[in-house]
Amino acid sequence: MTTESILTSDQIIELIYRINQRYGYDFSGYSQSSFARRANRIIGLTRMPFKALADKLEKDEKFFTHFIDEIVVNVSAFFRDPIFYIAIKQDIIPILRTYPMIRIWHAGCSTGEEVYSTAILLKESGLLHKSLLYATDISQRALSAAKIGEYAVTELPEFEKNYLEAGGEKKPSDYFNLHNGKICFHDDLKHRMVFSHHNLVADQSFNEFNLILCRNVFIYFNSELQNRVLKLLLSSLTPFGYLGLGSKETVEYTGLAHHFENVNYKARIFRKKISLLQ
Ligand SMILES: C[S@@+](CC[C@H](N)C(=O)[O-])C[C@H]1O[C@@H](n2cnc3c(N)ncnc32)[C@H](O)[C@@H]1O
C-alpha cells in the first residue's frame, strides 16, 4: 500500500459522518484505531482514492454491505474460552432447566461457532428441544456463513481441544458430518436457531431473553457506546436474565453496573437484578 492511500484522521471522521448520514450506521463509538486500520486496508484492496470510496459508499448500497463485512472483526471459535461454557453448565443450566421455554440471544454471533457451541451444550443438557437460539450480527457475510453452518476442517483441532476443556460429554464429530472437507452440522442443532441481521448500535430490542451472549463485541466500542449497547441488552433480558460477555469485557465501569450482579466473574457472567427503584 502506498503512503497516499493511508486515510488521514479527518478523512476517517468524514467517512464515519457520511456513512451515518446516509445509512444511520454510527461508527463514531468504535475503536478509531481498529476502524482506521480496516478502512485503510479497504483503500489498499480497492485502490480507490478517498473521495471515490466515500462517494461509492453513499451511492452503492451493495458496496456498503461489503464495506461493513470488511470493517468488523469476525474472529470466532468453537467453545471459545472453555471456562465460559463450564460456568454456563454449572451456574446457568440448572436454572434454565426449570423454565418451560428458553430463549437465548447471541448478539454479534459472527460466523456462528458460538451459537453451535451453545446448541451442543444445550443438547448434552437435554434442553435443546425447548430452547430457541436467536443469532444476530451486523455483517451479512458472517451471518450467511453462520446460517449455512459449514466450517473448514482446519477449525477441528481447536474445536476438539476447546470442547474437551469445556467438559464436553461426547465427541464433536457426533454433531456433524464431514462433507467435501467441511464440517457440516446436523439439522437438529440448526432447527433451534433463528438468524437475522441486527445492528446493536441502531436497532431496537426485539424480544426478551433468559440468556444473552454478547462476547468479544464490546472490546471494539468506546465506553459511551458500551453503555448504549448495554442498555439495549439490559432491556432485552427477562427479570433475572443472564448476560455473558467476553473474557476482557465487563459491566463494571459502565453506568449500568448497579443493574447487574456477578454470577461468575472469571467467566464474565452477570445477572440482571430486579430493583423496585429502577
Ligand atoms: C470478534 S466477533 C465475536 C464473535 C463471537 N461472539 C465470539 O465471541 O466468538 C465480533 C462480532 O461483532 C459483530 N458486530 C460488530 N458491531 C456490531 C453491531 N453494531 N451490531 C451487531 N454486531 C456487531 C461483528 O460483525 C463480529 O461478527
mmCIF file of C-alpha atoms and ligand atoms in Angstrom:
data_model
loop_
_atom_site.group_PDB
_atom_site.id
_atom_site.type_symbol
_atom_site.label_atom_id
_atom_site.label_comp_id
_atom_site.label_asym_id
_atom_site.label_seq_id
_atom_site.Cartn_x
_atom_site.Cartn_y
_atom_site.Cartn_z
ATOM 1 C CA MET A 1 0.000 0.000 0.000
ATOM 2 C CA THR A 2 1.395 3.439 -0.878
ATOM 3 C CA THR A 3 1.516 6.214 1.700
ATOM 4 C CA GLU A 4 -1.003 8.197 -0.433
ATOM 5 C CA SER A 5 -3.628 5.528 0.264
ATOM 6 C CA ILE A 6 -3.495 5.957 4.046
ATOM 7 C CA LEU A 7 -6.536 7.892 5.225
ATOM 8 C CA THR A 8 -5.993 10.912 7.447
ATOM 9 C CA SER A 9 -7.905 11.154 10.722
ATOM 10 C CA ASP A 10 -10.038 13.940 9.200
ATOM 11 C CA GLN A 11 -10.932 11.623 6.321
ATOM 12 C CA ILE A 12 -11.847 8.840 8.751
ATOM 13 C CA ILE A 13 -14.121 11.278 10.631
ATOM 14 C CA GLU A 14 -15.698 12.394 7.335
ATOM 15 C CA LEU A 15 -16.235 8.791 6.233
ATOM 16 C CA ILE A 16 -17.939 7.900 9.521
ATOM 17 C CA TYR A 17 -20.102 11.032 9.284
ATOM 18 C CA ARG A 18 -21.189 10.343 5.686
ATOM 19 C CA ILE A 19 -21.988 6.692 6.437
ATOM 20 C CA ASN A 20 -24.122 7.748 9.391
ATOM 21 C CA GLN A 21 -25.926 10.404 7.348
ATOM 22 C CA ARG A 22 -26.688 8.013 4.518
ATOM 23 C CA TYR A 23 -27.372 4.713 6.325
ATOM 24 C CA GLY A 24 -27.875 5.591 10.004
ATOM 25 C CA TYR A 25 -24.952 3.309 10.953
ATOM 26 C CA ASP A 26 -22.939 5.159 13.564
ATOM 27 C CA PHE A 27 -19.327 4.021 13.778
ATOM 28 C CA SER A 28 -18.198 7.029 15.830
ATOM 29 C CA GLY A 29 -18.161 4.933 19.017
ATOM 30 C CA TYR A 30 -15.967 2.191 17.526
ATOM 31 C CA SER A 31 -12.280 1.966 18.354
ATOM 32 C CA GLN A 32 -10.855 4.535 15.933
ATOM 33 C CA SER A 33 -7.576 2.662 15.507
ATOM 34 C CA SER A 34 -9.323 -0.558 14.512
ATOM 35 C CA PHE A 35 -11.726 1.311 12.175
ATOM 36 C CA ALA A 36 -8.834 3.241 10.567
ATOM 37 C CA ARG A 37 -6.734 0.097 10.119
ATOM 38 C CA ARG A 38 -9.569 -1.698 8.375
ATOM 39 C CA ALA A 39 -10.655 1.300 6.274
ATOM 40 C CA ASN A 40 -7.043 1.690 5.133
ATOM 41 C CA ARG A 41 -6.990 -1.973 4.183
ATOM 42 C CA ILE A 42 -10.101 -1.475 2.031
ATOM 43 C CA ILE A 43 -8.458 1.531 0.372
ATOM 44 C CA GLY A 44 -5.418 -0.655 -0.312
ATOM 45 C CA LEU A 45 -7.501 -3.506 -1.742
ATOM 46 C CA THR A 46 -9.838 -1.398 -3.897
ATOM 47 C CA ARG A 47 -7.118 1.100 -4.864
ATOM 48 C CA MET A 48 -9.763 3.805 -4.643
ATOM 49 C CA PRO A 49 -8.775 7.279 -3.534
ATOM 50 C CA PHE A 50 -10.688 8.606 -0.532
ATOM 51 C CA LYS A 51 -13.237 10.675 -2.467
ATOM 52 C CA ALA A 52 -14.116 7.822 -4.847
ATOM 53 C CA LEU A 53 -14.547 5.445 -1.898
ATOM 54 C CA ALA A 54 -16.733 7.851 0.081
ATOM 55 C CA ASP A 55 -18.898 8.603 -2.977
ATOM 56 C CA LYS A 56 -19.301 4.925 -3.863
ATOM 57 C CA LEU A 57 -20.254 4.099 -0.293
ATOM 58 C CA GLU A 58 -23.018 6.699 -0.427
ATOM 59 C CA LYS A 59 -24.345 5.631 -3.818
ATOM 60 C CA ASP A 60 -23.891 1.872 -3.834
ATOM 61 C CA GLU A 61 -25.712 0.033 -1.032
ATOM 62 C CA LYS A 62 -24.243 -3.327 -2.039
ATOM 63 C CA PHE A 63 -20.747 -1.909 -1.811
ATOM 64 C CA PHE A 64 -21.644 -0.518 1.624
ATOM 65 C CA THR A 65 -22.708 -4.026 2.764
ATOM 66 C CA HIS A 66 -19.297 -5.395 1.676
ATOM 67 C CA PHE A 67 -17.605 -2.456 3.387
ATOM 68 C CA ILE A 68 -19.297 -3.416 6.698
ATOM 69 C CA ASP A 69 -18.141 -7.025 6.239
ATOM 70 C CA GLU A 70 -14.554 -5.742 5.961
ATOM 71 C CA ILE A 71 -14.735 -3.143 8.750
ATOM 72 C CA VAL A 72 -15.856 -5.508 11.514
ATOM 73 C CA VAL A 73 -13.693 -8.187 13.110
ATOM 74 C CA ASN A 74 -15.287 -11.619 12.684
ATOM 75 C CA VAL A 75 -12.797 -13.803 14.575
ATOM 76 C CA SER A 76 -14.590 -16.596 16.448
ATOM 77 C CA ALA A 77 -14.047 -20.192 17.590
ATOM 78 C CA PHE A 78 -15.991 -23.204 18.816
ATOM 79 C CA PHE A 79 -16.198 -23.269 22.640
ATOM 80 C CA ARG A 80 -14.018 -20.143 22.738
ATOM 81 C CA ASP A 81 -12.730 -19.602 26.295
ATOM 82 C CA PRO A 82 -13.861 -23.028 27.573
ATOM 83 C CA ILE A 83 -14.292 -21.799 31.179
ATOM 84 C CA PHE A 84 -17.246 -19.773 29.943
ATOM 85 C CA TYR A 85 -19.070 -22.960 28.888
ATOM 86 C CA ILE A 86 -18.135 -24.742 32.120
ATOM 87 C CA ALA A 87 -19.709 -21.839 34.021
ATOM 88 C CA ILE A 88 -22.835 -21.923 31.843
ATOM 89 C CA LYS A 89 -23.180 -25.618 32.553
ATOM 90 C CA GLN A 90 -22.605 -25.299 36.308
ATOM 91 C CA ASP A 91 -24.296 -21.998 37.142
ATOM 92 C CA ILE A 92 -26.928 -21.337 34.475
ATOM 93 C CA ILE A 93 -28.184 -24.650 33.100
ATOM 94 C CA PRO A 94 -29.729 -25.760 36.442
ATOM 95 C CA ILE A 95 -31.825 -22.564 36.449
ATOM 96 C CA LEU A 96 -32.740 -22.735 32.751
ATOM 97 C CA ARG A 97 -33.831 -26.323 33.299
ATOM 98 C CA THR A 98 -36.738 -25.079 35.442
ATOM 99 C CA TYR A 99 -38.161 -22.910 32.609
ATOM 100 C CA PRO A 100 -40.824 -24.242 30.220
ATOM 101 C CA MET A 101 -39.147 -22.476 27.279
ATOM 102 C CA ILE A 102 -35.652 -20.993 26.969
ATOM 103 C CA ARG A 103 -34.797 -18.006 24.780
ATOM 104 C CA ILE A 104 -31.135 -17.210 24.118
ATOM 105 C CA TRP A 105 -29.702 -14.338 22.046
ATOM 106 C CA HIS A 106 -26.235 -14.464 20.515
ATOM 107 C CA ALA A 107 -25.677 -10.766 19.816
ATOM 108 C CA GLY A 108 -22.704 -10.397 17.464
ATOM 109 C CA CYS A 109 -22.705 -14.102 16.554
ATOM 110 C CA SER A 110 -20.190 -13.664 13.729
ATOM 111 C CA THR A 111 -19.807 -16.846 11.631
ATOM 112 C CA GLY A 112 -21.780 -18.937 14.138
ATOM 113 C CA GLU A 113 -19.194 -21.017 16.034
ATOM 114 C CA GLU A 114 -20.560 -19.664 19.321
ATOM 115 C CA VAL A 115 -24.211 -20.499 18.622
ATOM 116 C CA TYR A 116 -23.371 -24.069 17.503
ATOM 117 C CA SER A 117 -21.313 -24.471 20.697
ATOM 118 C CA THR A 118 -24.276 -23.376 22.833
ATOM 119 C CA ALA A 119 -26.620 -25.682 20.913
ATOM 120 C CA ILE A 120 -24.284 -28.633 21.604
ATOM 121 C CA LEU A 121 -24.146 -27.740 25.307
ATOM 122 C CA LEU A 122 -27.955 -27.481 25.459
ATOM 123 C CA LYS A 123 -28.320 -30.797 23.671
ATOM 124 C CA GLU A 124 -25.995 -32.539 26.129
ATOM 125 C CA SER A 125 -28.007 -30.975 28.970
ATOM 126 C CA GLY A 126 -31.269 -32.271 27.479
ATOM 127 C CA LEU A 127 -32.593 -28.721 26.950
ATOM 128 C CA LEU A 128 -32.196 -28.138 23.235
ATOM 129 C CA HIS A 129 -35.738 -29.250 22.405
ATOM 130 C CA LYS A 130 -37.215 -26.411 24.488
ATOM 131 C CA SER A 131 -34.683 -23.751 23.525
ATOM 132 C CA LEU A 132 -34.654 -21.130 20.792
ATOM 133 C CA LEU A 133 -31.328 -19.593 19.871
ATOM 134 C CA TYR A 134 -31.512 -16.213 18.144
ATOM 135 C CA ALA A 135 -28.259 -15.259 16.433
ATOM 136 C CA THR A 136 -27.697 -11.780 15.025
ATOM 137 C CA ASP A 137 -24.863 -9.780 13.542
ATOM 138 C CA ILE A 138 -24.255 -6.559 11.638
ATOM 139 C CA SER A 139 -22.221 -8.416 8.994
ATOM 140 C CA GLN A 140 -24.323 -10.081 6.282
ATOM 141 C CA ARG A 141 -21.395 -12.201 5.152
ATOM 142 C CA ALA A 142 -20.750 -13.568 8.655
ATOM 143 C CA LEU A 143 -24.455 -14.188 9.162
ATOM 144 C CA SER A 144 -24.775 -16.150 5.883
ATOM 145 C CA ALA A 145 -21.849 -18.350 6.918
ATOM 146 C CA ALA A 146 -23.462 -18.928 10.333
ATOM 147 C CA LYS A 147 -26.759 -19.884 8.714
ATOM 148 C CA ILE A 148 -25.109 -22.391 6.350
ATOM 149 C CA GLY A 149 -23.245 -23.949 9.294
ATOM 150 C CA GLU A 150 -20.337 -25.392 7.294
ATOM 151 C CA TYR A 151 -16.810 -24.899 8.518
ATOM 152 C CA ALA A 152 -13.313 -25.698 7.260
ATOM 153 C CA VAL A 153 -11.826 -28.848 8.814
ATOM 154 C CA THR A 154 -8.866 -26.706 9.833
ATOM 155 C CA GLU A 155 -11.110 -25.489 12.688
ATOM 156 C CA LEU A 156 -11.444 -29.053 14.004
ATOM 157 C CA PRO A 157 -8.311 -29.363 16.197
ATOM 158 C CA GLU A 158 -9.192 -26.219 18.180
ATOM 159 C CA PHE A 159 -12.859 -27.306 18.293
ATOM 160 C CA GLU A 160 -11.861 -30.692 19.779
ATOM 161 C CA LYS A 161 -9.456 -29.144 22.277
ATOM 162 C CA ASN A 162 -11.909 -26.488 23.484
ATOM 163 C CA TYR A 163 -14.813 -28.938 23.616
ATOM 164 C CA LEU A 164 -12.810 -31.274 25.868
ATOM 165 C CA GLU A 165 -11.676 -28.398 28.095
ATOM 166 C CA ALA A 166 -15.295 -27.204 28.312
ATOM 167 C CA GLY A 167 -16.265 -30.599 29.714
ATOM 168 C CA GLY A 168 -17.930 -31.907 26.541
ATOM 169 C CA GLU A 169 -19.537 -35.275 27.197
ATOM 170 C CA LYS A 170 -19.303 -36.829 23.742
ATOM 171 C CA LYS A 171 -17.220 -36.094 20.649
ATOM 172 C CA PRO A 172 -17.575 -33.037 18.372
ATOM 173 C CA SER A 173 -17.946 -35.454 15.461
ATOM 174 C CA ASP A 174 -21.249 -36.671 16.969
ATOM 175 C CA TYR A 175 -22.743 -33.353 15.865
ATOM 176 C CA PHE A 176 -21.589 -33.045 12.262
ATOM 177 C CA ASN A 177 -20.773 -34.920 9.060
ATOM 178 C CA LEU A 178 -17.627 -34.285 7.087
ATOM 179 C CA HIS A 179 -18.519 -33.423 3.524
ATOM 180 C CA ASN A 180 -16.137 -32.099 0.845
ATOM 181 C CA GLY A 181 -13.601 -31.255 3.521
ATOM 182 C CA LYS A 182 -16.159 -29.308 5.550
ATOM 183 C CA ILE A 183 -17.715 -29.709 8.971
ATOM 184 C CA CYS A 184 -21.489 -29.763 8.282
ATOM 185 C CA PHE A 185 -23.635 -29.595 11.412
ATOM 186 C CA HIS A 186 -26.669 -31.836 11.806
ATOM 187 C CA ASP A 187 -30.084 -30.318 11.224
ATOM 188 C CA ASP A 188 -31.357 -30.983 14.747
ATOM 189 C CA LEU A 189 -28.943 -28.322 16.043
ATOM 190 C CA LYS A 190 -29.858 -25.896 13.261
ATOM 191 C CA HIS A 191 -33.607 -26.317 13.736
ATOM 192 C CA ARG A 192 -33.477 -24.478 17.059
ATOM 193 C CA MET A 193 -31.670 -21.428 15.566
ATOM 194 C CA VAL A 194 -33.055 -18.198 14.113
ATOM 195 C CA PHE A 195 -30.571 -15.969 12.260
ATOM 196 C CA SER A 196 -31.221 -12.351 11.455
ATOM 197 C CA HIS A 197 -29.484 -9.100 10.736
ATOM 198 C CA HIS A 198 -29.366 -6.740 13.709
ATOM 199 C CA ASN A 199 -27.242 -3.684 14.406
ATOM 200 C CA LEU A 200 -26.647 -3.299 18.140
ATOM 201 C CA VAL A 201 -25.919 0.399 17.675
ATOM 202 C CA ALA A 202 -29.010 1.352 15.683
ATOM 203 C CA ASP A 203 -31.693 -1.299 16.137
ATOM 204 C CA GLN A 204 -34.161 -1.862 18.954
ATOM 205 C CA SER A 205 -34.703 -4.757 21.284
ATOM 206 C CA PHE A 206 -36.804 -7.452 19.562
ATOM 207 C CA ASN A 207 -37.617 -9.933 22.340
ATOM 208 C CA GLU A 208 -36.913 -10.876 25.957
ATOM 209 C CA PHE A 209 -34.226 -13.438 26.646
ATOM 210 C CA ASN A 210 -33.260 -15.685 29.553
ATOM 211 C CA LEU A 211 -29.623 -15.549 28.444
ATOM 212 C CA ILE A 212 -27.771 -13.138 26.180
ATOM 213 C CA LEU A 213 -24.272 -13.799 24.909
ATOM 214 C CA CYS A 214 -22.551 -10.695 23.590
ATOM 215 C CA ARG A 215 -18.946 -11.805 23.685
ATOM 216 C CA ASN A 216 -15.943 -10.061 22.187
ATOM 217 C CA VAL A 217 -18.072 -7.262 20.759
ATOM 218 C CA PHE A 218 -17.690 -4.551 23.446
ATOM 219 C CA ILE A 219 -13.899 -4.528 23.024
ATOM 220 C CA TYR A 220 -14.413 -2.679 19.741
ATOM 221 C CA PHE A 221 -16.603 0.016 21.357
ATOM 222 C CA ASN A 222 -15.686 3.105 23.392
ATOM 223 C CA SER A 223 -17.221 3.440 26.860
ATOM 224 C CA GLU A 224 -20.130 5.598 25.688
ATOM 225 C CA LEU A 225 -21.138 3.043 23.077
ATOM 226 C CA GLN A 226 -20.668 0.176 25.548
ATOM 227 C CA ASN A 227 -23.167 1.934 27.811
ATOM 228 C CA ARG A 228 -25.643 2.380 24.994
ATOM 229 C CA VAL A 229 -25.467 -1.230 23.871
ATOM 230 C CA LEU A 230 -25.551 -2.494 27.461
ATOM 231 C CA LYS A 231 -28.794 -0.562 27.944
ATOM 232 C CA LEU A 232 -30.263 -2.390 24.958
ATOM 233 C CA LEU A 233 -29.107 -5.754 26.317
ATOM 234 C CA LEU A 234 -30.476 -4.953 29.776
ATOM 235 C CA SER A 235 -33.887 -4.125 28.316
ATOM 236 C CA SER A 236 -33.772 -7.383 26.344
ATOM 237 C CA LEU A 237 -33.215 -9.573 29.411
ATOM 238 C CA THR A 238 -36.046 -11.180 31.368
ATOM 239 C CA PRO A 239 -36.080 -10.432 35.103
ATOM 240 C CA PHE A 240 -33.028 -12.302 36.498
ATOM 241 C CA GLY A 241 -31.861 -12.986 32.942
ATOM 242 C CA TYR A 242 -28.167 -13.772 32.396
ATOM 243 C CA LEU A 243 -25.593 -11.889 30.356
ATOM 244 C CA GLY A 244 -22.339 -13.461 29.142
ATOM 245 C CA LEU A 245 -19.545 -11.174 27.959
ATOM 246 C CA GLY A 246 -16.086 -11.840 26.512
ATOM 247 C CA SER A 247 -13.074 -12.582 28.732
ATOM 248 C CA LYS A 248 -11.814 -8.978 28.547
ATOM 249 C CA GLU A 249 -15.243 -7.368 28.959
ATOM 250 C CA THR A 250 -17.320 -6.412 31.974
ATOM 251 C CA VAL A 251 -20.383 -4.439 33.080
ATOM 252 C CA GLU A 252 -18.221 -2.750 35.768
ATOM 253 C CA TYR A 253 -17.200 0.823 34.979
ATOM 254 C CA THR A 254 -20.403 1.318 32.993
ATOM 255 C CA GLY A 255 -23.257 3.487 34.214
ATOM 256 C CA LEU A 256 -25.433 0.359 34.417
ATOM 257 C CA ALA A 257 -23.281 -1.803 36.685
ATOM 258 C CA HIS A 258 -25.801 -1.486 39.536
ATOM 259 C CA HIS A 259 -28.396 -3.330 37.428
ATOM 260 C CA PHE A 260 -26.240 -6.480 37.411
ATOM 261 C CA GLU A 261 -24.795 -8.894 39.914
ATOM 262 C CA ASN A 262 -21.834 -11.197 39.351
ATOM 263 C CA VAL A 263 -22.692 -14.825 38.785
ATOM 264 C CA ASN A 264 -19.240 -15.960 37.723
ATOM 265 C CA TYR A 265 -16.824 -13.075 37.264
ATOM 266 C CA LYS A 266 -13.983 -15.198 35.880
ATOM 267 C CA ALA A 267 -16.304 -16.376 33.094
ATOM 268 C CA ARG A 268 -17.805 -12.866 32.804
ATOM 269 C CA ILE A 269 -21.376 -13.954 33.510
ATOM 270 C CA PHE A 270 -23.745 -11.450 35.103
ATOM 271 C CA ARG A 271 -27.387 -11.499 36.140
ATOM 272 C CA LYS A 272 -29.949 -8.742 35.771
ATOM 273 C CA LYS A 273 -31.022 -7.512 39.193
ATOM 274 C CA ILE A 274 -34.564 -6.548 39.872
ATOM 275 C CA SER A 275 -34.943 -3.357 41.818
ATOM 276 C CA LEU A 276 -38.138 -1.554 42.705
ATOM 277 C CA LEU A 277 -36.279 1.728 42.109
ATOM 278 C CA GLN A 278 -35.193 1.191 38.501
HETATM 279 C C1 LIG B 1 -14.986 -10.791 17.308
HETATM 280 S S1 LIG B 1 -16.577 -11.217 16.762
HETATM 281 C C2 LIG B 1 -17.186 -12.121 18.146
HETATM 282 C C3 LIG B 1 -17.958 -13.330 17.720
HETATM 283 C C4 LIG B 1 -18.437 -14.225 18.868
HETATM 284 N N1 LIG B 1 -19.370 -13.531 19.709
HETATM 285 C C5 LIG B 1 -17.277 -14.747 19.673
HETATM 286 O O1 LIG B 1 -17.037 -14.278 20.783
HETATM 287 O O2 LIG B 1 -16.563 -15.618 19.168
HETATM 288 C C6 LIG B 1 -17.450 -9.664 16.913
HETATM 289 C C7 LIG B 1 -18.734 -9.643 16.116
HETATM 290 O O3 LIG B 1 -19.482 -8.487 16.463
HETATM 291 C C8 LIG B 1 -20.126 -8.033 15.303
HETATM 292 N N2 LIG B 1 -20.530 -6.630 15.466
HETATM 293 C C9 LIG B 1 -19.745 -5.531 15.486
HETATM 294 N N3 LIG B 1 -20.507 -4.429 15.582
HETATM 295 C C10 LIG B 1 -21.798 -4.842 15.645
HETATM 296 C C11 LIG B 1 -23.050 -4.179 15.746
HETATM 297 N N4 LIG B 1 -23.112 -2.849 15.805
HETATM 298 N N5 LIG B 1 -24.172 -4.915 15.769
HETATM 299 C C12 LIG B 1 -24.115 -6.277 15.700
HETATM 300 N N6 LIG B 1 -22.977 -6.961 15.587
HETATM 301 C C13 LIG B 1 -21.811 -6.257 15.564
HETATM 302 C C14 LIG B 1 -19.089 -8.231 14.214
HETATM 303 O O4 LIG B 1 -19.664 -8.264 12.926
HETATM 304 C C15 LIG B 1 -18.478 -9.571 14.624
HETATM 305 O O5 LIG B 1 -19.108 -10.631 13.960
#
